[in-house]
GROMACS .gro file of C-alpha atoms in nm:
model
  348
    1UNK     CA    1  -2.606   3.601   1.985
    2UNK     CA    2  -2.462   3.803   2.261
    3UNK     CA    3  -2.113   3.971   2.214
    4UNK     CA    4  -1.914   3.773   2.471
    5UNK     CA    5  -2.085   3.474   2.257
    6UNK     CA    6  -2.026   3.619   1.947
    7UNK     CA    7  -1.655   3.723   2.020
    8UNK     CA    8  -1.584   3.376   2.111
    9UNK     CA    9  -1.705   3.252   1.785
   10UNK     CA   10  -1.491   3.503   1.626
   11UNK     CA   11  -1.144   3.386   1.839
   12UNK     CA   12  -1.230   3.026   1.759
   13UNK     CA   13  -1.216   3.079   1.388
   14UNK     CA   14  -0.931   3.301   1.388
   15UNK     CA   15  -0.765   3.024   1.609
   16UNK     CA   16  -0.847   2.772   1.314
   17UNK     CA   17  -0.734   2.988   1.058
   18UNK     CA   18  -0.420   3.060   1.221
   19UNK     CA   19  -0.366   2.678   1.239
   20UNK     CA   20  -0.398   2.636   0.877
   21UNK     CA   21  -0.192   2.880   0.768
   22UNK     CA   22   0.103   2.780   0.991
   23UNK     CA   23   0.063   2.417   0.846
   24UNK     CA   24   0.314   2.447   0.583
   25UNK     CA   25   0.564   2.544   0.849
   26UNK     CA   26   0.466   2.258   1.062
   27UNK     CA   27   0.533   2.048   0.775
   28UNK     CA   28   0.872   2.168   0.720
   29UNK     CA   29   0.968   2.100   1.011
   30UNK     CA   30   0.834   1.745   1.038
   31UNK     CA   31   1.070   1.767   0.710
   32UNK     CA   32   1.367   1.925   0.881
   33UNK     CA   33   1.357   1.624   1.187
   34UNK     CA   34   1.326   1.342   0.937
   35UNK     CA   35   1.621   1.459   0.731
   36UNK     CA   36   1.813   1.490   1.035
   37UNK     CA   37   1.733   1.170   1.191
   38UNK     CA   38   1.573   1.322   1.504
   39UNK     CA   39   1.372   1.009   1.553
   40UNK     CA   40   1.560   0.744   1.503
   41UNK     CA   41   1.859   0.923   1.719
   42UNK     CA   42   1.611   0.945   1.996
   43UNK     CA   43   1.494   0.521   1.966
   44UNK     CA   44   1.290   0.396   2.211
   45UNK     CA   45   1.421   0.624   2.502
   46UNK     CA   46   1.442   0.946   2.608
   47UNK     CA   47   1.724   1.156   2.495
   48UNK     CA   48   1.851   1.527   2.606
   49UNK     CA   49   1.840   1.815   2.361
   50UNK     CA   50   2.283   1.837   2.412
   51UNK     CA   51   2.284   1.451   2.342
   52UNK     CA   52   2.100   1.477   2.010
   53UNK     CA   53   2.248   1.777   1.911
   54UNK     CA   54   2.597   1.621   1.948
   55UNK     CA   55   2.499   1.332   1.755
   56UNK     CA   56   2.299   1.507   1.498
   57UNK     CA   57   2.610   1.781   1.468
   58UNK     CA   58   2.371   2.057   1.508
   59UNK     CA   59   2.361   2.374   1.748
   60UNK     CA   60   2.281   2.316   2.063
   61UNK     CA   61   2.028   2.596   2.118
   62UNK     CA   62   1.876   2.549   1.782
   63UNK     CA   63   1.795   2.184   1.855
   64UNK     CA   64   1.614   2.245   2.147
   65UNK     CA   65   1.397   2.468   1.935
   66UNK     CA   66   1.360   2.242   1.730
   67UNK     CA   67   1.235   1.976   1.956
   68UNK     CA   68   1.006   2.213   2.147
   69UNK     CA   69   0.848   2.271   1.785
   70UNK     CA   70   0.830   1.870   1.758
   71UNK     CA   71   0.682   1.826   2.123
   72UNK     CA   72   0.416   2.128   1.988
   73UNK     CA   73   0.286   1.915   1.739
   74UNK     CA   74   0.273   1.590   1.902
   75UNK     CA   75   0.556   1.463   1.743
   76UNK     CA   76   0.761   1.458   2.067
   77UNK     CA   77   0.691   1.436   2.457
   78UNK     CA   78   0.890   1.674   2.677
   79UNK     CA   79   0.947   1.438   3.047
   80UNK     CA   80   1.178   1.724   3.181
   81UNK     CA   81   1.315   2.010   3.084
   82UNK     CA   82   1.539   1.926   2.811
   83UNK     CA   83   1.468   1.567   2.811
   84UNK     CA   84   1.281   1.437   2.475
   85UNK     CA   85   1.082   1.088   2.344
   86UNK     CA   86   0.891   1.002   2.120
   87UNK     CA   87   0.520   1.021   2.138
   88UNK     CA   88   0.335   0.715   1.914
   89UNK     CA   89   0.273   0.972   1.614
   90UNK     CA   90   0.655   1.078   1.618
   91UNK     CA   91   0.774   0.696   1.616
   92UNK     CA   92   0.637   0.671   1.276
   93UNK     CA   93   0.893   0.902   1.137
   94UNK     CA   94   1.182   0.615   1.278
   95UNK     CA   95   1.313   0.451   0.971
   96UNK     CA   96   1.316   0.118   1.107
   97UNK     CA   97   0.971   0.053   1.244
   98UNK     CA   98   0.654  -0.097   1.100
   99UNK     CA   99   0.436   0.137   0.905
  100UNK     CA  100   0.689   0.400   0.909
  101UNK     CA  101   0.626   0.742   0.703
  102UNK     CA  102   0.994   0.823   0.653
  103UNK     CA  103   1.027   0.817   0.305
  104UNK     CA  104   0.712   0.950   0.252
  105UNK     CA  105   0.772   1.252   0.494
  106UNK     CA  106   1.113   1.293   0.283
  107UNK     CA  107   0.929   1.302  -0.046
  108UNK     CA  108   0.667   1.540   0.035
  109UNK     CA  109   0.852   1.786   0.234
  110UNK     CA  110   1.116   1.800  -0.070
  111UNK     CA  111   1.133   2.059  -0.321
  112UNK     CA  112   1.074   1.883  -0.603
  113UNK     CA  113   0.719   1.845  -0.413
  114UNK     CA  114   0.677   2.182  -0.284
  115UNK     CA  115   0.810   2.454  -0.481
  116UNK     CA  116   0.538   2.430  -0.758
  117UNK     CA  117   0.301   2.508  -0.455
  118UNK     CA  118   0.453   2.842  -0.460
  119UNK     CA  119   0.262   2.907  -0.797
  120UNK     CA  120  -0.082   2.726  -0.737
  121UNK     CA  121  -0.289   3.035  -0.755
  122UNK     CA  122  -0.112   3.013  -1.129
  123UNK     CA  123  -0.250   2.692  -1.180
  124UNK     CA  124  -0.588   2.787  -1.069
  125UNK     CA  125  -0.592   3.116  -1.320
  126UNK     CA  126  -0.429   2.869  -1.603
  127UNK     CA  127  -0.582   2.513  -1.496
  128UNK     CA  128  -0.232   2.468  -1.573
  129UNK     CA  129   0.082   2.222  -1.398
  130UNK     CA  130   0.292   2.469  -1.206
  131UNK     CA  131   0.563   2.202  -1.207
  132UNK     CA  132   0.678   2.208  -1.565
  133UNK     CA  133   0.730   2.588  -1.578
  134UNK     CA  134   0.916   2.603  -1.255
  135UNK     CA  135   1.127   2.287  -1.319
  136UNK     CA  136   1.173   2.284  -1.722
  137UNK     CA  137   1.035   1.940  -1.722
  138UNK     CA  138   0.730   1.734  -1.630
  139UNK     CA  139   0.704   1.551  -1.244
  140UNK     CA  140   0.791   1.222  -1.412
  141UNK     CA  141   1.092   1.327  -1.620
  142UNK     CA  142   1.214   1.496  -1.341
  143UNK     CA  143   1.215   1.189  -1.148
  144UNK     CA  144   1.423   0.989  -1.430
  145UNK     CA  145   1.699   1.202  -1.449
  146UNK     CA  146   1.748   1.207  -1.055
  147UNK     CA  147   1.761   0.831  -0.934
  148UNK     CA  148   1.819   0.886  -0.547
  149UNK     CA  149   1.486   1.098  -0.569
  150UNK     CA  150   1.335   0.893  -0.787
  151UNK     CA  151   1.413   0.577  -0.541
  152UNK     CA  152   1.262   0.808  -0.206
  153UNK     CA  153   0.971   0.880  -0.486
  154UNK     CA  154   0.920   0.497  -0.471
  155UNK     CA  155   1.007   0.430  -0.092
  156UNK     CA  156   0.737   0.733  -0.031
  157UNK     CA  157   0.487   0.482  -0.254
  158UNK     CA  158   0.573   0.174  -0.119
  159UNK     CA  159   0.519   0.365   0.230
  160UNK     CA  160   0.189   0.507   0.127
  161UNK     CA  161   0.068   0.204  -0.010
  162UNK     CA  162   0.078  -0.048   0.331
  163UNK     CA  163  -0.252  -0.028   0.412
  164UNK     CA  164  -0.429  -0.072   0.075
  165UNK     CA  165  -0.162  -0.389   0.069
  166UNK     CA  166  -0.312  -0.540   0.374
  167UNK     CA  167  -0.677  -0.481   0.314
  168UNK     CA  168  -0.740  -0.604  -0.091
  169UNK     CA  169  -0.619  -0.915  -0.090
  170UNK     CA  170  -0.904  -0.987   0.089
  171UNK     CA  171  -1.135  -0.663   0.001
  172UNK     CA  172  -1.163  -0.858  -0.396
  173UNK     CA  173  -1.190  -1.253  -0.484
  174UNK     CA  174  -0.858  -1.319  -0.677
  175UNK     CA  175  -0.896  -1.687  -0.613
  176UNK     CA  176  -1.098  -1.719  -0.925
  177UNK     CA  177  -0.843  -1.623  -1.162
  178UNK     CA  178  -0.476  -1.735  -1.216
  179UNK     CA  179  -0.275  -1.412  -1.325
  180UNK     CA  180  -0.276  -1.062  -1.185
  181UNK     CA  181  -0.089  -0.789  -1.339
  182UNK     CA  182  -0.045  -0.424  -1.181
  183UNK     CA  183   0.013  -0.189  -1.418
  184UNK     CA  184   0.233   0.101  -1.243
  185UNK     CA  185   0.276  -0.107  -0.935
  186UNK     CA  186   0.636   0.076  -0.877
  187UNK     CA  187   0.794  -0.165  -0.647
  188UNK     CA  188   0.556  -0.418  -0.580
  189UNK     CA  189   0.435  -0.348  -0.241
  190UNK     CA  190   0.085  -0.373  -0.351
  191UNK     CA  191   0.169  -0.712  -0.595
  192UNK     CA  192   0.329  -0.890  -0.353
  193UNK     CA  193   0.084  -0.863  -0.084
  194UNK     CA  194  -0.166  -0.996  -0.348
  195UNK     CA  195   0.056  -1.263  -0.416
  196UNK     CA  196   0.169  -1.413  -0.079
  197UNK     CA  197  -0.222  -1.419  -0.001
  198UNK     CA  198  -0.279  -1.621  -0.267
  199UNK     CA  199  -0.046  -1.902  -0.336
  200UNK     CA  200  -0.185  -2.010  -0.701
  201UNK     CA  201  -0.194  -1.675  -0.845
  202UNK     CA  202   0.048  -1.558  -1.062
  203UNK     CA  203   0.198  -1.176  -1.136
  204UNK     CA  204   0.295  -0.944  -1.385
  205UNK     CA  205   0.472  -0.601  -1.291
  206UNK     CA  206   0.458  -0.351  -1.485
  207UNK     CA  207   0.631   0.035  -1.519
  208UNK     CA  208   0.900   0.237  -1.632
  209UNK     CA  209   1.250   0.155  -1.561
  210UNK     CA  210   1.256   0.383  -1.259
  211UNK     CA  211   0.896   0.295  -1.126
  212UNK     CA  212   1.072  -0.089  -1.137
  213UNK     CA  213   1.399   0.028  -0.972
  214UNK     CA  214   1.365  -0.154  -0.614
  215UNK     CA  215   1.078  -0.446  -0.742
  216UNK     CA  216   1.389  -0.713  -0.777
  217UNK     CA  217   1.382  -0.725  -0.376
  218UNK     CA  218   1.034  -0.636  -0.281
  219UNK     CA  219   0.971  -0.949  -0.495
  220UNK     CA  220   1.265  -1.115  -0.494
  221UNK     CA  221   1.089  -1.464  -0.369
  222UNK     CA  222   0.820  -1.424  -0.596
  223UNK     CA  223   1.025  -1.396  -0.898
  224UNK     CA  224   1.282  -1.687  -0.779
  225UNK     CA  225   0.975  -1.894  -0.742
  226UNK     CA  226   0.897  -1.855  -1.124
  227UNK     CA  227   0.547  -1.645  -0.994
  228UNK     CA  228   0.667  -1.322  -1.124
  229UNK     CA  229   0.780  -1.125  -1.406
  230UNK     CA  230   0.833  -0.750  -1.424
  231UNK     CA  231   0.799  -0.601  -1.760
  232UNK     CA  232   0.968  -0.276  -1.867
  233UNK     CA  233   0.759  -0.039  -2.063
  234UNK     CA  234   0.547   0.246  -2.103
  235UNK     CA  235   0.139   0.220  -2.023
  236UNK     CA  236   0.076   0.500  -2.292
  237UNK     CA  237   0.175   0.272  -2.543
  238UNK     CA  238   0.063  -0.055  -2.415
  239UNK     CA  239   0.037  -0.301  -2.128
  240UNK     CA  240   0.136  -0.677  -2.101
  241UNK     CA  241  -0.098  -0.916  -2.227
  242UNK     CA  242  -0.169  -1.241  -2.013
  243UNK     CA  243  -0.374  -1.167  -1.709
  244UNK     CA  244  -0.716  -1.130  -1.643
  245UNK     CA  245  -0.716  -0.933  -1.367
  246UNK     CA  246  -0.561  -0.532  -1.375
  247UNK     CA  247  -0.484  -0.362  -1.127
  248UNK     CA  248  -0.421   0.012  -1.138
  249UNK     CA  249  -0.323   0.211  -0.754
  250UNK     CA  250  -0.270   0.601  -0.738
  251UNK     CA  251  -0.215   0.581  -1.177
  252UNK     CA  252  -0.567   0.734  -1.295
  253UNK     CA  253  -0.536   1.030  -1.084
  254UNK     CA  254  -0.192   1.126  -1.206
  255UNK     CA  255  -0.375   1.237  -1.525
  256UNK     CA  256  -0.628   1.391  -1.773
  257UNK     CA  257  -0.931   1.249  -1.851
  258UNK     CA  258  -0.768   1.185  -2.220
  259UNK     CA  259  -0.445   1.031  -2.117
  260UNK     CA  260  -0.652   0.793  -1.836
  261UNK     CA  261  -0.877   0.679  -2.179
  262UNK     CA  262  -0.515   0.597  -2.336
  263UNK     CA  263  -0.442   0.374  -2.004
  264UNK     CA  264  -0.741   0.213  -1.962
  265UNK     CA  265  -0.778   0.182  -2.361
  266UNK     CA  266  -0.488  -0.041  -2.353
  267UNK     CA  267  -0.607  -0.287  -2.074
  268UNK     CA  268  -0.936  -0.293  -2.277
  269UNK     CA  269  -0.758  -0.477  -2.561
  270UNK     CA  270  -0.596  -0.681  -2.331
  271UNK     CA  271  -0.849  -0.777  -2.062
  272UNK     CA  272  -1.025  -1.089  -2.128
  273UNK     CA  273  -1.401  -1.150  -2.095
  274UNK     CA  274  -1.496  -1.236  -1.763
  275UNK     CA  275  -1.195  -1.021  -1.667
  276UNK     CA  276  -1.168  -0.734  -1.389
  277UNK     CA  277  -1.023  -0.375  -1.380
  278UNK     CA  278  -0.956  -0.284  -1.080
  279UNK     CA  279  -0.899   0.098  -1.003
  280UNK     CA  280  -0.763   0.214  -0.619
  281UNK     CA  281  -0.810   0.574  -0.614
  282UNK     CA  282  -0.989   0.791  -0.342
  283UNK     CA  283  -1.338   0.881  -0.476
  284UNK     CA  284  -1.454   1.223  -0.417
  285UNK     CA  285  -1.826   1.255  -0.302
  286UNK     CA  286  -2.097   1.466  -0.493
  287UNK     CA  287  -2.079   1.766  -0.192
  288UNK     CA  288  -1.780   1.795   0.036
  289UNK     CA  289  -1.851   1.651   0.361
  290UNK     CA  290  -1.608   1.821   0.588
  291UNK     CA  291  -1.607   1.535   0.900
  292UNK     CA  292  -1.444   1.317   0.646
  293UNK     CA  293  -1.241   1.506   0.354
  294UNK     CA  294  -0.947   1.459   0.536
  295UNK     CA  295  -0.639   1.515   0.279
  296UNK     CA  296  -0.790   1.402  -0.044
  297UNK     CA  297  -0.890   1.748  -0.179
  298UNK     CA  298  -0.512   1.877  -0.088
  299UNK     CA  299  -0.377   1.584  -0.300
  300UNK     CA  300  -0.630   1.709  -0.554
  301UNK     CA  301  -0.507   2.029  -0.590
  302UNK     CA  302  -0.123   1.870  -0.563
  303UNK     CA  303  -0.202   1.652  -0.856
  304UNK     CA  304  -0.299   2.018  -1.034
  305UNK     CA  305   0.050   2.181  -0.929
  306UNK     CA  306   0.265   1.881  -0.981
  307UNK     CA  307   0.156   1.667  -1.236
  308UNK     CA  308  -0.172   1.766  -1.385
  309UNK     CA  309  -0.423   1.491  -1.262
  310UNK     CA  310  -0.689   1.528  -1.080
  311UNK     CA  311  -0.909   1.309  -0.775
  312UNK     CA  312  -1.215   1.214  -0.939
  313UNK     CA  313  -1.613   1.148  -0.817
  314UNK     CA  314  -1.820   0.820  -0.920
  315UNK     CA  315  -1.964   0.985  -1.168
  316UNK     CA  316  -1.630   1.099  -1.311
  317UNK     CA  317  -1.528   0.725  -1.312
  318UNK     CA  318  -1.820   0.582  -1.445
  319UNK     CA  319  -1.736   0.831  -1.773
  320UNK     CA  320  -1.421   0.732  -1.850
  321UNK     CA  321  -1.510   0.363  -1.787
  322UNK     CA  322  -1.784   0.414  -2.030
  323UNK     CA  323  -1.567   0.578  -2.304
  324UNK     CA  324  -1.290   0.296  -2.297
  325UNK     CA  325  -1.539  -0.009  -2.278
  326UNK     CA  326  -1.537  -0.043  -1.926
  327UNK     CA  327  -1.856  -0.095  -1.668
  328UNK     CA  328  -1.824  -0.006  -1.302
  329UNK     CA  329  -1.965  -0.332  -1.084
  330UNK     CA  330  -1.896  -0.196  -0.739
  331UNK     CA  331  -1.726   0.083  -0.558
  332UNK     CA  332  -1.629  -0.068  -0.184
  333UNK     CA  333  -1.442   0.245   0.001
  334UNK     CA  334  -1.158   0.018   0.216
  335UNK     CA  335  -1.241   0.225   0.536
  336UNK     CA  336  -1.092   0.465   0.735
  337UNK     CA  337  -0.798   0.610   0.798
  338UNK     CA  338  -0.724   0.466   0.461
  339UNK     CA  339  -0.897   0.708   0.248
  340UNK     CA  340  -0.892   0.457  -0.057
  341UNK     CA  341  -1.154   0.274  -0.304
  342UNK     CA  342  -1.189   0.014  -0.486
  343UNK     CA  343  -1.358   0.036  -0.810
  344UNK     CA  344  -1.412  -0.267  -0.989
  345UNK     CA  345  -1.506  -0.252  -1.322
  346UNK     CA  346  -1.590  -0.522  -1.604
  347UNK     CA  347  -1.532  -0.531  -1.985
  348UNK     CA  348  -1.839  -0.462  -2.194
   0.00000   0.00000   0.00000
C-alpha cells in the first residue's frame, strides 16, 4: 500500500468515525425540530428562515442554524439562501402525514430515553439497567406515573409498529382460527390491522392500564361491532384465556430470559392444541453481518440501559421456547427496511 493510498484509507475512517460520534447530536437536533414543529410549519412549501422563526417564536439567527443543520442531514432542502422545504426524509417528521415518525422521534430524543445512555459503560461493567439508578424507578413505572409521556410512549409504538401492521396479516394464515389475542398490543395498531383483514376473526387486547390508554379509538369500530374486547391486567401474572392464536410484538425483548419464561409460561396454559405463538422481534444472526445490522444492535444495547432486555438470536429463541413448552415452526424475517421476524411457534 503506498502512502498517498494508505493516507486515504486513514481520512476515510477518521471521516466515519467522526460521523458516528456526532450522531447523538444529529439526533438531538432531529429532536429539537420535531418539538418545535419545524416540519409541519414548513407543509408542503417552501418557507424562509424569518417566516418560521416568527411562527415558531424563536431567534431569528438561531433558526437559520438550525435549518442549515436540518438541510445537513437531509432533513431539509435549501432552494435559496434562506429559503427551506422539506426533502422526502424530513416530511416524515410532519405530524399529519402517512407513516409519520413524530411521536417516535419525540420519544426517543426525550430524556426519559436518553439520559440512562449517559451511564452505559455502567451497564456494560454491571450488566446492569442504567435507568433505575438514574431515575429511582424502572422504564415502565416511570411511564405510569407520567401519562402525557406515557401516551407519546404509545404514539412512538403505534408509529413504530405500521409496517409490521401491513405485512402479517398476510405474512401468517389467521383464517384458520376464530380468536386472536395480542398480549401487550398497547393501542392496537398491530390488532386492528389483523382484524380489518380478516372479517371472521375475533380479538382480545391485552396490557396494563397505560399500554391500553388510546386502544378505545384505534379500535373503536372493532369493539362497537362486538369483535373486540380489551382486558386490563398484568402478563406476569396471567393472560386472557379464549384464543388460539397469541401474538406477542416488541414484549420478549423488553426482558430477561426468566421473566420472558413467566410470559410465555402463561400463554402455555392458555394456548390450545393446534394453537400458535406468535413472537415479532428482530432476530440477531450467529456473526454480525455489517451490510445489514442496521439499528438492531443499538436497540440491543438500549434495551440494556433502559429496561434490561435484550435482542435475541434463533438459538436464543428456540431456548426459551423449549423451557416453557413451546416449539419454533418457522422464522420468516418480514423484509427490509422492516428489520422484524416472525417466529411462529407451536405448543408441545
Amino acid at each position: 500500500m503506498t502512502h498517498d493510498s494508505s493516507q486515504q484509507s486513514l481520512d476515510e475512517a477518521r471521516g466515519a468515525l467522526g460521523r458516528i460520534i456526532f450522531g447523538a447530536m444529529a439526533a438531538h437536533t432531529v429532536g429539537a425540530a420535531t418539538r418545535l414543529g419545524v416540519l409541519d410549519l414548513i407543509g408542503d412549501g417552501e418557507r424562509t428562515a424569518d417566516e418560521l422563526a416568527a411562527a415558531a417564536g424563536t431567534q431569528p439567527q438561531a433558526t437559520v442554524r438550525l435549518l442549515r443543520a436540518l438541510t445537513g442531514l437531509g432533513i431539509l432542502t435549501e432552494r435559496a439562501p434562506g429559503s427551506f422545504a422539506a426533502t422526502p426524509v424530513g416530511a416524515l417528521m410532519r405530524k399529519d402525514v402517512p407513516g409519520s415518525l413524530f411521536s417516535f422521534i419525540r420519544m426517543f430524543t426525550d430524556p426519559a430515553m436518553l439520559r440512562a445512555w449517559e451511564q452505559l459503560d455502567e451497564s456494560v461493567r454491571t450488566g446492569e439497567t442504567a435507568f433505575d439508578k438514574v431515575f429511582g424507578t424502572d422504564f415502565f413505572s416511570h411511564l405510569a406515573e407520567q401519562p402525557e409521556l406515557s401516551a407519546e410512549f404509545n404514539a412512538a409504538m403505534s408509529q413504530g409498529t405500521l409496517d409490521t401492521a401491513q405485512r402479517l396479516p398476510t405474512a401468517f394464515d389467521f383464517s384458520r382460527y376464530s380468536t386472536v389475542a395480542d398480549i401487550g398490543g398497547g393501542d392496537g395498531t398491530l390488532l386492528s390491522a389483523i382484524l380489518r383483514a380478516h372479517p371472521t376473526l375475533r380479538g382480545i387486547l391485552f396490557d396494563s392500564p397505560e399500554g391500553l390508554a388510546q386502544a378505545g379509538t384505534q379500535l373503536a369500530a372493532e369493539i362497537a361491532g362486538g369483535r373486540c374486547s380489551l382486558i386490563t391486567g398484568d402478563f406476569f401474572a396471567t393472560v386472557p384465556a379464549g384464543a388460539e392464536v397469541y401474538v406477542l410484538k416488541s414484549v420478549i425483548h423488553d426482558w430477561s430470559d426468566a421473566r420472558c419464561a413467566e410470559i410465555l409460561g402463561h400463554c402455555r396454559r392458555e394456548i390450545p392444541d393446534g394453537g400458535r405463538l406468535l413472537i415479532i422481534e428482530p432476530v440477531l444472526p450467529p456473526v454480525v453481518d455489517p451490510a445489514t445490522a442496521g439499528a438492531t444492535y443499538l436497540t440491543d444495547l438500549n434495551m440494556l440501559v433502559n429496561v434490561g432486555g435484550r435482542e435475541r438470536t434463533r438459538d436464543d429463541f428456540e431456548q426459551l421456547c423449549r423451557d416453557t413448552g413451546f416449539a419454533i415452526r418457522d422464522v420468516t424475517p418480514f423484509g427490509a427496511p422492516n428489520p422484524f421476524c416472525l417466529i411462529e411457534a407451536e405448543p408441545v
